[in-house]
mmCIF file of C-alpha atoms in Angstrom:
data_model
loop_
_atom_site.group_PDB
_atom_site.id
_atom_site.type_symbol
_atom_site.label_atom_id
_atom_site.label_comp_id
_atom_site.label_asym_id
_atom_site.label_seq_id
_atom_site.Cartn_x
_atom_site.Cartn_y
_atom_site.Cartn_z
ATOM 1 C CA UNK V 1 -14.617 -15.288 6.943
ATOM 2 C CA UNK V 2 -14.846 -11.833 7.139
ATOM 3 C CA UNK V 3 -13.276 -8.482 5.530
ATOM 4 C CA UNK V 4 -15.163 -5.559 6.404
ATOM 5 C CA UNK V 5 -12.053 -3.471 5.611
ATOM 6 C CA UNK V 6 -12.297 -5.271 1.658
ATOM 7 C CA UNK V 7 -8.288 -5.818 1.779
ATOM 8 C CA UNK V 8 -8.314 -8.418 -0.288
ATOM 9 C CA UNK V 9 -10.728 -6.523 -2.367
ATOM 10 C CA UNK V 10 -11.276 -3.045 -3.965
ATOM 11 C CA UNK V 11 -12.557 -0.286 -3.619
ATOM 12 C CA UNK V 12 -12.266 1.832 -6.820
ATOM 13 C CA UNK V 13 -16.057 0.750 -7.382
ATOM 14 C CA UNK V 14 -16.789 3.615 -4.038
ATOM 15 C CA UNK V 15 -15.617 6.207 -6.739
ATOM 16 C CA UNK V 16 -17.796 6.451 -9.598
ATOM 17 C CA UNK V 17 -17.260 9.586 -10.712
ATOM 18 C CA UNK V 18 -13.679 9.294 -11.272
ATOM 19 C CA UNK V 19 -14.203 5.902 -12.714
ATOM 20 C CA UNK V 20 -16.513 7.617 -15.145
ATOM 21 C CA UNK V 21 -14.182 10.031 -15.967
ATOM 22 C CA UNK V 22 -10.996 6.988 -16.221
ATOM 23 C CA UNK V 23 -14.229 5.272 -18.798
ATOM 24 C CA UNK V 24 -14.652 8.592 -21.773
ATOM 25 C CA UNK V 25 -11.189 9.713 -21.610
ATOM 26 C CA UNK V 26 -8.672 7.115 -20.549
ATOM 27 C CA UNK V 27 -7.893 6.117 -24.439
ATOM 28 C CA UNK V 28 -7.099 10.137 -24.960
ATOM 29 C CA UNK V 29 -4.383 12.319 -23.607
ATOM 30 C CA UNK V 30 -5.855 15.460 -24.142
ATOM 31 C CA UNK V 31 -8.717 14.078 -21.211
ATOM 32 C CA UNK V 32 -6.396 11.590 -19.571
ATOM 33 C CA UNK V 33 -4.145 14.194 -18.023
ATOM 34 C CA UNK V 34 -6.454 15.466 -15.552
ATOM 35 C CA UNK V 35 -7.560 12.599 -14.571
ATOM 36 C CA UNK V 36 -5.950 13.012 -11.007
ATOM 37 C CA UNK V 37 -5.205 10.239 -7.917
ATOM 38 C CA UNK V 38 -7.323 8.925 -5.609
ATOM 39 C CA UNK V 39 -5.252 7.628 -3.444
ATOM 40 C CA UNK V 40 -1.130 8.740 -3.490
ATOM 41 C CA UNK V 41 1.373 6.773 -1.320
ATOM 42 C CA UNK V 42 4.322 9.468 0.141
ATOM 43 C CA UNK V 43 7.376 8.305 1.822
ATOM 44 C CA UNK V 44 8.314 11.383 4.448
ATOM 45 C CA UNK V 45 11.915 9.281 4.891
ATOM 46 C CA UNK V 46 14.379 7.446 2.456
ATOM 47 C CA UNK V 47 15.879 5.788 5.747
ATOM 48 C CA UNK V 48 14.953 2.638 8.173
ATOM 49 C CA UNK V 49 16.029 0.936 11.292
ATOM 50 C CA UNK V 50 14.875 -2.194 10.089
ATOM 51 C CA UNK V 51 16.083 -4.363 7.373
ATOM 52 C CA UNK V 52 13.004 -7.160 6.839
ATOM 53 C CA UNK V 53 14.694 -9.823 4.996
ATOM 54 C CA UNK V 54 11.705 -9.501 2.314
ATOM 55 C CA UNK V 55 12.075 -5.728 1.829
ATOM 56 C CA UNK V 56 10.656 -5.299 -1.512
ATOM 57 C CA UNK V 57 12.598 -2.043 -1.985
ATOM 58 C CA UNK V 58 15.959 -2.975 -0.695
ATOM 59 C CA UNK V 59 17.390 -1.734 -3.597
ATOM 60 C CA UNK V 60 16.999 1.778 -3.465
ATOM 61 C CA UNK V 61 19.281 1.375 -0.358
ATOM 62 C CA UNK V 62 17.508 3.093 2.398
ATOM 63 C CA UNK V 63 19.157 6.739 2.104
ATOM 64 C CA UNK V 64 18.593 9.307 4.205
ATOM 65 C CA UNK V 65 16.285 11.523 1.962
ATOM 66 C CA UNK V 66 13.457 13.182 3.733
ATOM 67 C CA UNK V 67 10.313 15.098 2.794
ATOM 68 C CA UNK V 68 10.767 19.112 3.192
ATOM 69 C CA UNK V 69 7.704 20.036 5.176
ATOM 70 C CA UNK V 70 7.542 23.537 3.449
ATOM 71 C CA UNK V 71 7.107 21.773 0.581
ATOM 72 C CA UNK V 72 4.276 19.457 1.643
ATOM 73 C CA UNK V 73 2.531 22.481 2.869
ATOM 74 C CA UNK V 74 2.186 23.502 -0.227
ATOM 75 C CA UNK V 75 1.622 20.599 -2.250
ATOM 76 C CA UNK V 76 -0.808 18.240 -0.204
ATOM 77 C CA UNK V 77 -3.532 20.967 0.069
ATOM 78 C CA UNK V 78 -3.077 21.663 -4.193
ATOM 79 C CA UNK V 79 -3.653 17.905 -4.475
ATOM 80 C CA UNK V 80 -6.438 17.680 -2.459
ATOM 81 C CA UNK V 81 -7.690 20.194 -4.629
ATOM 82 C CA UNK V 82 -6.545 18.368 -7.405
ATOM 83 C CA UNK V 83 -9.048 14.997 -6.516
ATOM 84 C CA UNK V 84 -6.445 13.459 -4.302
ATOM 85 C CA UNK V 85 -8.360 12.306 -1.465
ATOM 86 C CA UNK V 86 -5.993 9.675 0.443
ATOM 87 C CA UNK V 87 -2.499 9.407 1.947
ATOM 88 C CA UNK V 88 -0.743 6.789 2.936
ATOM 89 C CA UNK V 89 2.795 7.572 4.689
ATOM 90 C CA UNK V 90 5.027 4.527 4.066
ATOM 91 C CA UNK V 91 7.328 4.008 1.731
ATOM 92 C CA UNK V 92 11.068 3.262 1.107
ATOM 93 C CA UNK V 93 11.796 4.317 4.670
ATOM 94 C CA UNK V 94 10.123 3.986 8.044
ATOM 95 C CA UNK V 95 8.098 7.084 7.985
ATOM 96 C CA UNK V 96 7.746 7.426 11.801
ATOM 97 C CA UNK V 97 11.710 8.445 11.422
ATOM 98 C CA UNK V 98 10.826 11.951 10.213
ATOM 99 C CA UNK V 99 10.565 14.678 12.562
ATOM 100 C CA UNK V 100 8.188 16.594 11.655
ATOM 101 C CA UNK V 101 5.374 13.913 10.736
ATOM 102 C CA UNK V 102 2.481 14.924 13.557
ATOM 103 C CA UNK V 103 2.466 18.190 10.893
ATOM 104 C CA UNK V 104 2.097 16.134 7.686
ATOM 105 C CA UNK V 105 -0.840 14.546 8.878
ATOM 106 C CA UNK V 106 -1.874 18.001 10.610
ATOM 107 C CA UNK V 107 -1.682 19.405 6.792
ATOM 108 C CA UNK V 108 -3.568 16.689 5.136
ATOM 109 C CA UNK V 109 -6.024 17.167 8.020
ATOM 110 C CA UNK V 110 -6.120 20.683 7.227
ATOM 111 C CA UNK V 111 -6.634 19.260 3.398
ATOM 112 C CA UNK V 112 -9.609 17.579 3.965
ATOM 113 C CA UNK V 113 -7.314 14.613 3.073
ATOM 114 C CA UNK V 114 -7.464 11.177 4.980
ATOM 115 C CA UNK V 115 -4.882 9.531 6.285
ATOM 116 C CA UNK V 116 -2.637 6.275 7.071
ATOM 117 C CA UNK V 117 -0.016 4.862 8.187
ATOM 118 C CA UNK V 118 2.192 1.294 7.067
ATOM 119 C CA UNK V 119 4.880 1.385 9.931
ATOM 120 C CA UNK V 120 6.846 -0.744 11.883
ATOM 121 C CA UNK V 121 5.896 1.257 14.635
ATOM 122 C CA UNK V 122 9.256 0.898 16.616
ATOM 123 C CA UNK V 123 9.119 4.626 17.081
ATOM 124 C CA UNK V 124 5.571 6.446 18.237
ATOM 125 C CA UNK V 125 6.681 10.024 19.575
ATOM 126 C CA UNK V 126 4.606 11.907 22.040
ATOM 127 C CA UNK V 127 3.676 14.771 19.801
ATOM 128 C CA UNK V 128 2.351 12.027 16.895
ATOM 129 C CA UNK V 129 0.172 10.444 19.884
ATOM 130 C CA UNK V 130 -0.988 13.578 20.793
ATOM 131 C CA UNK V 131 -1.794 15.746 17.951
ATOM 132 C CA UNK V 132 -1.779 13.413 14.662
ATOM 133 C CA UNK V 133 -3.486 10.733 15.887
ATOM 134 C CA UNK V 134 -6.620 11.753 16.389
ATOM 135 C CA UNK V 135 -6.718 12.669 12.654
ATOM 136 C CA UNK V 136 -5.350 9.136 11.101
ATOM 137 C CA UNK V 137 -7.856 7.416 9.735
ATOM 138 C CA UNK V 138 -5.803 3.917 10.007
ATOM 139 C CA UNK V 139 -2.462 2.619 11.273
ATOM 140 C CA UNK V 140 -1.704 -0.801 9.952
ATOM 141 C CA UNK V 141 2.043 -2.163 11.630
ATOM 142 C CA UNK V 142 4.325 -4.363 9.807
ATOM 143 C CA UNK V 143 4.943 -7.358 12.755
ATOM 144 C CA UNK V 144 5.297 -10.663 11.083
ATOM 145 C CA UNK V 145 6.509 -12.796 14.260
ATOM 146 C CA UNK V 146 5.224 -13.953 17.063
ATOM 147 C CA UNK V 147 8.058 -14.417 18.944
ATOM 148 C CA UNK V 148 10.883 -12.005 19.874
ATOM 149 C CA UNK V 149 13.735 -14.504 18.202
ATOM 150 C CA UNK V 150 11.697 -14.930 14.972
ATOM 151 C CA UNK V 151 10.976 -11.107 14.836
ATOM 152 C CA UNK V 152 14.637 -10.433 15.510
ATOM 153 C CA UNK V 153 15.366 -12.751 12.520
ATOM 154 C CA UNK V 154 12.636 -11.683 9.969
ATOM 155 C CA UNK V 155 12.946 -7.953 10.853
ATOM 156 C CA UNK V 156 17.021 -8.065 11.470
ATOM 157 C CA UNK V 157 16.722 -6.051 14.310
ATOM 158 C CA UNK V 158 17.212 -5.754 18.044
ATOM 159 C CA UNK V 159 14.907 -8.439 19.938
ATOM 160 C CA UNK V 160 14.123 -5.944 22.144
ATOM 161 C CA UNK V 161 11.768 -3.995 19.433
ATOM 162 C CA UNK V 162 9.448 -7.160 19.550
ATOM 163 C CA UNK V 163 8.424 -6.246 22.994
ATOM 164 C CA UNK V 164 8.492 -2.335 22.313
ATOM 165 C CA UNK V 165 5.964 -2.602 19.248
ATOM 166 C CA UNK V 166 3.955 -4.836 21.409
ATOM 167 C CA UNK V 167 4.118 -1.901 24.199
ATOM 168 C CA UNK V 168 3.909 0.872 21.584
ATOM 169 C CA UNK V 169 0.605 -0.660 20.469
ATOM 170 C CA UNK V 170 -0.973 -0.828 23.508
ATOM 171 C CA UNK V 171 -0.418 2.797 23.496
ATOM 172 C CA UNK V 172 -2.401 3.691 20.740
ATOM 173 C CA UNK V 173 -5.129 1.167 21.402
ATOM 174 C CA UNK V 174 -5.135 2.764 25.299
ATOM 175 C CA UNK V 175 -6.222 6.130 23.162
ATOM 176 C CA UNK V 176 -8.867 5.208 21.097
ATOM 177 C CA UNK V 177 -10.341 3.399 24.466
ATOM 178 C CA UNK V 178 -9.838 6.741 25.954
ATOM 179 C CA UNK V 179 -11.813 8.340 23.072
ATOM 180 C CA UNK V 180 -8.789 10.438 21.864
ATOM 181 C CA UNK V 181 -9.130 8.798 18.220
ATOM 182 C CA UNK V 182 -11.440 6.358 16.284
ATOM 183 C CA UNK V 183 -8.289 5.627 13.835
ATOM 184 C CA UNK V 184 -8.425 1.817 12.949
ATOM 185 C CA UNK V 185 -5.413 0.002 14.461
ATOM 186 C CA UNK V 186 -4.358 -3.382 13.181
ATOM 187 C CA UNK V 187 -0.971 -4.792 11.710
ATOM 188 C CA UNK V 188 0.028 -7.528 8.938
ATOM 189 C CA UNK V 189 2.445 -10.120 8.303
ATOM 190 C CA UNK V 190 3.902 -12.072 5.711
ATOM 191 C CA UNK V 191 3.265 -15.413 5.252
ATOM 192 C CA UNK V 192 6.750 -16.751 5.528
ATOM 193 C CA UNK V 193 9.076 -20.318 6.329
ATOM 194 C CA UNK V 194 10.328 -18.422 9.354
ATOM 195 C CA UNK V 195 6.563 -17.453 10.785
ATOM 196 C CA UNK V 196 4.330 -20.121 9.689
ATOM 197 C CA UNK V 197 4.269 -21.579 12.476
ATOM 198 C CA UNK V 198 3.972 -18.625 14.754
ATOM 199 C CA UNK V 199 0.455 -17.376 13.181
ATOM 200 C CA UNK V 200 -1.973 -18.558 15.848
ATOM 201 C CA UNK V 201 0.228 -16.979 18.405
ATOM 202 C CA UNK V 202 0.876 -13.839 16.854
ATOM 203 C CA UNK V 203 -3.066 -13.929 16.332
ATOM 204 C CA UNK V 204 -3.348 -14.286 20.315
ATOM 205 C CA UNK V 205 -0.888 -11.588 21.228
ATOM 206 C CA UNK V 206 -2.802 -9.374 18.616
ATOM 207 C CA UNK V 207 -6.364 -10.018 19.906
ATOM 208 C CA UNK V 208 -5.538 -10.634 23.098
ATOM 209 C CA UNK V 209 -2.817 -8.756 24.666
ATOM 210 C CA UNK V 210 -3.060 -5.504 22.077
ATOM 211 C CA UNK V 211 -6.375 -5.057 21.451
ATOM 212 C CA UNK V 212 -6.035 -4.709 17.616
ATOM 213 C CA UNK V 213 -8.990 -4.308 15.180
ATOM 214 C CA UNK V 214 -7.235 -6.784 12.409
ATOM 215 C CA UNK V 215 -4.176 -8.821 12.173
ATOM 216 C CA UNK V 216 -3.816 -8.865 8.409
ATOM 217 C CA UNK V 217 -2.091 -12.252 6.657
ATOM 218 C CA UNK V 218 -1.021 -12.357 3.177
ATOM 219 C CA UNK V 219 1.108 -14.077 0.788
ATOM 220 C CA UNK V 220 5.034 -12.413 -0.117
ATOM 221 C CA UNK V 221 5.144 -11.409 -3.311
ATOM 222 C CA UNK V 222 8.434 -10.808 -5.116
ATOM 223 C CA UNK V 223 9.033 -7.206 -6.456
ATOM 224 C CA UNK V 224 11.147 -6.996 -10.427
ATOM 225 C CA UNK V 225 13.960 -5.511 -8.920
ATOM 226 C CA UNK V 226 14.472 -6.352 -4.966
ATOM 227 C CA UNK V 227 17.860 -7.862 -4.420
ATOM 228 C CA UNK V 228 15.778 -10.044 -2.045
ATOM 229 C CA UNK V 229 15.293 -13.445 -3.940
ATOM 230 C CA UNK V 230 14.591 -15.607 -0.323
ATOM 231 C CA UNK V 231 11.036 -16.604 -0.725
ATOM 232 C CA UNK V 232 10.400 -16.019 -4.455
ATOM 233 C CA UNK V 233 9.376 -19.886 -5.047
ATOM 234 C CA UNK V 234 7.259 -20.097 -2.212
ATOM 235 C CA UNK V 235 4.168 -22.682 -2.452
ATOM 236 C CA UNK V 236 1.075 -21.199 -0.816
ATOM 237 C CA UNK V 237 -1.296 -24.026 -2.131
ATOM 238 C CA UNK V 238 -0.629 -25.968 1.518
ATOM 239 C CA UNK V 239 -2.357 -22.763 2.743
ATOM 240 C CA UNK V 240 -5.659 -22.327 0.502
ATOM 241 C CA UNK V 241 -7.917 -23.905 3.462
ATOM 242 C CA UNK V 242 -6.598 -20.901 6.214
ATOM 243 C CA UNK V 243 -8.910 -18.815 6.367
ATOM 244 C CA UNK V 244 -11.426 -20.659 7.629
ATOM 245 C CA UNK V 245 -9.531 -22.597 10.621
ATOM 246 C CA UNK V 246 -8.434 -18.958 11.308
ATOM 247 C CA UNK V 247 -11.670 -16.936 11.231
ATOM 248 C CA UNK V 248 -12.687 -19.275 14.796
ATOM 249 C CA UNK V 249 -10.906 -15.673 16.165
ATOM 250 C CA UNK V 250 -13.234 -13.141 14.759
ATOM 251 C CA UNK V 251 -15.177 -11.523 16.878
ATOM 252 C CA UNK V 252 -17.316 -8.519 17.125
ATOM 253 C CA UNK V 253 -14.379 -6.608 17.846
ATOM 254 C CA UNK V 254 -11.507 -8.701 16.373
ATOM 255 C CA UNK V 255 -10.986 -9.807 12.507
ATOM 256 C CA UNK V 256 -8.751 -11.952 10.889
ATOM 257 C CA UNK V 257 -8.029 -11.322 7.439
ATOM 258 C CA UNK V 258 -6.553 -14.072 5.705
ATOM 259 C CA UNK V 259 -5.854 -12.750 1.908
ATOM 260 C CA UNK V 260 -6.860 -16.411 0.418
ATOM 261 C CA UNK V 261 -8.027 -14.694 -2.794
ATOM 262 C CA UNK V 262 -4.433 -13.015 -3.221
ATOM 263 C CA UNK V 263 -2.950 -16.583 -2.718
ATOM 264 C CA UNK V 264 -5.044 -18.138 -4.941
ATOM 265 C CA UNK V 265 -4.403 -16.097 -7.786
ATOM 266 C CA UNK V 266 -0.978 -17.014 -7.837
ATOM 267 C CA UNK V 267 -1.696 -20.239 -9.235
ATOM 268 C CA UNK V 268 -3.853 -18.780 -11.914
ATOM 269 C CA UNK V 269 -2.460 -18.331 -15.700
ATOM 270 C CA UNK V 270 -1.608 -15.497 -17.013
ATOM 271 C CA UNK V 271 -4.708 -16.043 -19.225
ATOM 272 C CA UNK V 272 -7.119 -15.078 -17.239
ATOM 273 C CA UNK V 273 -5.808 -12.213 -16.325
ATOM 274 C CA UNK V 274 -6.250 -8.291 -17.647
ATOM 275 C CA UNK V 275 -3.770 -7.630 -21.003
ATOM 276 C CA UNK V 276 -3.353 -3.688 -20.346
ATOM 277 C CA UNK V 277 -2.744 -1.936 -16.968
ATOM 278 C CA UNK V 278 -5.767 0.213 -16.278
ATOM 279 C CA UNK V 279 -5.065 1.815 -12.802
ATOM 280 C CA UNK V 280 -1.699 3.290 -14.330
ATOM 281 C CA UNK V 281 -1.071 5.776 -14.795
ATOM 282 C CA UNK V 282 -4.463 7.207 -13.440
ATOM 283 C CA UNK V 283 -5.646 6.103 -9.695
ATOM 284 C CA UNK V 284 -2.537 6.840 -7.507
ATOM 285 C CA UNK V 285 0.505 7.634 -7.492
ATOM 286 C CA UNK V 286 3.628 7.036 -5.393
ATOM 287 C CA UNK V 287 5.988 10.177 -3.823
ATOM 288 C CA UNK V 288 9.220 8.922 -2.989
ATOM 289 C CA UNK V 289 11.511 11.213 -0.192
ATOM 290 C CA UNK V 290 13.225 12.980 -2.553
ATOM 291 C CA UNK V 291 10.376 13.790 -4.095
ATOM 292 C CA UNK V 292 9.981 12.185 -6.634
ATOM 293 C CA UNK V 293 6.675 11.375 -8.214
ATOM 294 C CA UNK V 294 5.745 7.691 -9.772
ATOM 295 C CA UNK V 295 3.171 6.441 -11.305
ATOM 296 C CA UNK V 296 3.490 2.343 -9.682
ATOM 297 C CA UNK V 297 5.195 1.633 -6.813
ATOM 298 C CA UNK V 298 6.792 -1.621 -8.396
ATOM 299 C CA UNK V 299 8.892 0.824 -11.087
ATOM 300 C CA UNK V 300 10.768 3.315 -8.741
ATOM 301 C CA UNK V 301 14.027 4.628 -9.971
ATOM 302 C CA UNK V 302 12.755 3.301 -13.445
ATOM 303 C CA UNK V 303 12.695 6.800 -15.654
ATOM 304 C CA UNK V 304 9.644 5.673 -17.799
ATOM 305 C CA UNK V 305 7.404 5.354 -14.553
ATOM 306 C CA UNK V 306 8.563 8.874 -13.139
ATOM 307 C CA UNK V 307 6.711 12.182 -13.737
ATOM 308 C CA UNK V 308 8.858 14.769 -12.015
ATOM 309 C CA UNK V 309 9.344 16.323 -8.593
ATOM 310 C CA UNK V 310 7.391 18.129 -6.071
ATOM 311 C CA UNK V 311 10.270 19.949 -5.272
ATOM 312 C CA UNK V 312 10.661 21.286 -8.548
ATOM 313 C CA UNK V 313 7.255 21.671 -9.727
ATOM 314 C CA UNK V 314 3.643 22.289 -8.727
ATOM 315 C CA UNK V 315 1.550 18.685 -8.432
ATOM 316 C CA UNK V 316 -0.587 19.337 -11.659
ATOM 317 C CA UNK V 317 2.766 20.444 -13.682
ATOM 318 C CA UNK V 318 3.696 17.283 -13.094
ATOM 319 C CA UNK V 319 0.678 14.785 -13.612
ATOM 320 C CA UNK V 320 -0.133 16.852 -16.663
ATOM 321 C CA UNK V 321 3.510 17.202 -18.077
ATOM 322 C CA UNK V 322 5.431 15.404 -21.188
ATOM 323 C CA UNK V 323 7.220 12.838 -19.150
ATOM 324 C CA UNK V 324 3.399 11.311 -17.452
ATOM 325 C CA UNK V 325 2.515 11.694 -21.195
ATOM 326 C CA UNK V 326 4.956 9.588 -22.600
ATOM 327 C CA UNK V 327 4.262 7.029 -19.764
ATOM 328 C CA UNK V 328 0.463 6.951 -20.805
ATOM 329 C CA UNK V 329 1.598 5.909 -24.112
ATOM 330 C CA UNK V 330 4.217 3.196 -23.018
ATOM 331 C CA UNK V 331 1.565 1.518 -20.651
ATOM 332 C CA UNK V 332 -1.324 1.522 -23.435
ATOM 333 C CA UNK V 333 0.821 0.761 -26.070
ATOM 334 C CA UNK V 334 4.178 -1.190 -24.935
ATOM 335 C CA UNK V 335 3.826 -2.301 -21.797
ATOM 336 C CA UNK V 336 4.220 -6.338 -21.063
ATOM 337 C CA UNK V 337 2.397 -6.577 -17.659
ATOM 338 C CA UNK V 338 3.809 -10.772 -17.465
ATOM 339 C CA UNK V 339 6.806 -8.622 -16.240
ATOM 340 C CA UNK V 340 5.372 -6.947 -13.886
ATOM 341 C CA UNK V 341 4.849 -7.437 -10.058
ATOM 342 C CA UNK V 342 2.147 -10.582 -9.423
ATOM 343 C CA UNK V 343 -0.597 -9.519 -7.284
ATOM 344 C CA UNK V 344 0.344 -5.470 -7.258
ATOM 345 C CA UNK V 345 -0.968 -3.495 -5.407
ATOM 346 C CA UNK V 346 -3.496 -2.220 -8.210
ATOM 347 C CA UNK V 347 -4.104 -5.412 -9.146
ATOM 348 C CA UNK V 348 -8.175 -6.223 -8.031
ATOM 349 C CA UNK V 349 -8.688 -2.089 -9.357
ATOM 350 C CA UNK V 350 -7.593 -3.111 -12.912
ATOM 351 C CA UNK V 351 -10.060 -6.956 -12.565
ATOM 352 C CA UNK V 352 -12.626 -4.797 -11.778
ATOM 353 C CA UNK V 353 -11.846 -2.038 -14.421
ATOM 354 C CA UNK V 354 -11.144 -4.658 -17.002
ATOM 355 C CA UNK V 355 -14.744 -5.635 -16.159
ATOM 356 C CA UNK V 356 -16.182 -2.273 -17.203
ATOM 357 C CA UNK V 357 -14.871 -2.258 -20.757
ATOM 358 C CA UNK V 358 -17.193 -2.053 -22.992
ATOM 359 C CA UNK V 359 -15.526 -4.346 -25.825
ATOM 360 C CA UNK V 360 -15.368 -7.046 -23.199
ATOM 361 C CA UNK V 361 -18.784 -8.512 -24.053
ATOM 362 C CA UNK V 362 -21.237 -7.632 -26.323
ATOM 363 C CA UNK V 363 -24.592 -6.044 -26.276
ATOM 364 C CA UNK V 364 -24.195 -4.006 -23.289
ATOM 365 C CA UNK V 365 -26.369 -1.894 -23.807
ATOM 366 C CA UNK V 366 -29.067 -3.884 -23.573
ATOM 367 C CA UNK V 367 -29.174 -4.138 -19.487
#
């Protein structure tokens, strides 16, 4: 089986300079501050017209905050100064919703920084087609049916959205045929009761009938404080031998990536995992659409995890003020990751930065 995008992987090991920089100073505040993002999640909408029944962020309750545009003018291009070099727009809302969102990518473009998108691309206006997309570096939709009634119950929606995704797709993947973009289209789904069943087809309507690059499958995995508590307990060991029944579709053209690694580590101990978090509060960062800045997606609206706000402050006020500070401490020194999120999304960037300590075996120096 094959993932040439590594998503089940990582890819902090592309960045060695800032991994360098994470390896003299990430014990010491007075270098950890400015040790800046790669990669910074921003949610241009609080709000969404879908309401998955495995929404990991239900709880924030999907208000109707949205990015100011002014704001991001100012602060994307002072990040990519910073060392921020990737956005994705996602987030606690669906960030197609805002308005204004061909010009947020049009600024990062303007930035130098890449960008992409985690949608459920129900909505794909004109202008976005026209203008943003040829700048996107990769769309990836949330679609985890393949039918219209089990999309309509997974995504509690209208059945009717099934089809427009599908249609919406097509769209996009008619442009990059055209040669308007090279942006990277695929979509993901959740490995759920309700779709098990359904994979194989939605693999079909993907390869076939889109045109996708990837259909992405992974495992649920329940967030510390989502009032969602459905599939929780899930058993994925029935699905360990997946991936290679399902990667008979890859072709030159079409890829299949079945996240058996993620699955598998959820029937590791806790024992063989990393002790500390390393990729907090260092590696990315998380802007919610009030502005709010976070240092792990899995702790929003927890104070401890939150830095300030871009609406307030410059970026580097921020990731080198008091309140990042005293979460730099707390992580290193307090912090009980068994209560964190299993299988995070930082969760292969600390494996492989747990590798790199230099207390973890001896004699290193003697390559």
């Amino acid at each position: 089986m094959t993932d040439s995008y590594a998503i089940d992987g990582q890819k902090i090991n592309y960045h060695p300079k800032r991994v360098a920089q994470w390896l003299d100073g990430h014990q010491d505040w007075a270098q950890a501050k400015s040790i800046y993002p790669i990669y910074v999640e921003l949610s241009p909408v609080g709000a969404c017209n879908h309401r998955c029944t495995f929404c990991a962020v239900d709880y924030i309750g999907y208000k109707s905050n949205r990015m100011d545009t002014k704001v991001l003018a100012q602060r994307l291009p002072e990040m990519a100064e910073l060392g921020v070099k990737s956005v994705m727009f996602a987030g606690e809302g669906e960030p197609m919703l805002h308005t204004d969102i061909a010009e947020h990518v049009l600024i990062c473009k303007d930035a130098k920084i890449d960008t992409a998108f985690t949608t459920n691309a129900s909505v794909i206006r004109d202008d976005f087609i026209l203008s943003a997309l040829p700048h996107v570096t990769w769309i990836k939709v949330s679609l985890n049916a393949g039918t219209a009634d089990t999309y309509k119950k997974v995504h509690q929606t209208k059945k009717d959205d099934f089809y427009r995704v599908i249609e919406n797709l097509k769209t996009l993947v008619a442009e990059k045929r055209a040669g308007n973009t090279h942006c990277t289209i695929g979509a993901q789904t959740l490995l759920l009761p309700e779709n098990e069943g359904e994979i194989e087809q939605l693999i079909e309507i993907c390869k076939e009938e889109i045109g996708l690059d990837y259909l992405v499958i992974k495992p649920y995995s329940q967030h510390k404080y989502s009032n969602t508590r459905l599939y929780e307990n899930i058993d994925y060991t029935a699905f360990y031998d997946w991936g290679e029944r399902l990667a008979e579709y890859n072709t030159a053209d079409f890829n299949v990536v079945f996240r058996g690694n993620t699955i598998k580590k959820y029937s590791e101990g806790d024992e063989l995992r990393y002790q500390k978090c390393h990729a907090t509060p260092f590696f990315w960062a998380y802007i919610m659409a009030d502005g709010s800045v976070y240092g792990c997606s899995a702790y929003l609206l927890n104070e401890q995890f939150c830095y300030g706000n871009i609406n307030e402050e410059s970026f580097a006020a921020i990731w080198e003020g008091e309140r990042r500070r005293q979460n730099f401490h707390f992580i290193r020194d307090e912090l009980d990751i068994s209560s964190c999120r299993k299988n995070c999304r930082m969760d292969e960037v600390n494996r492989h930065l747990d590798l790199l300590r230099q207390d973890r075996i001896p004699h290193v120096n003697f390559i």
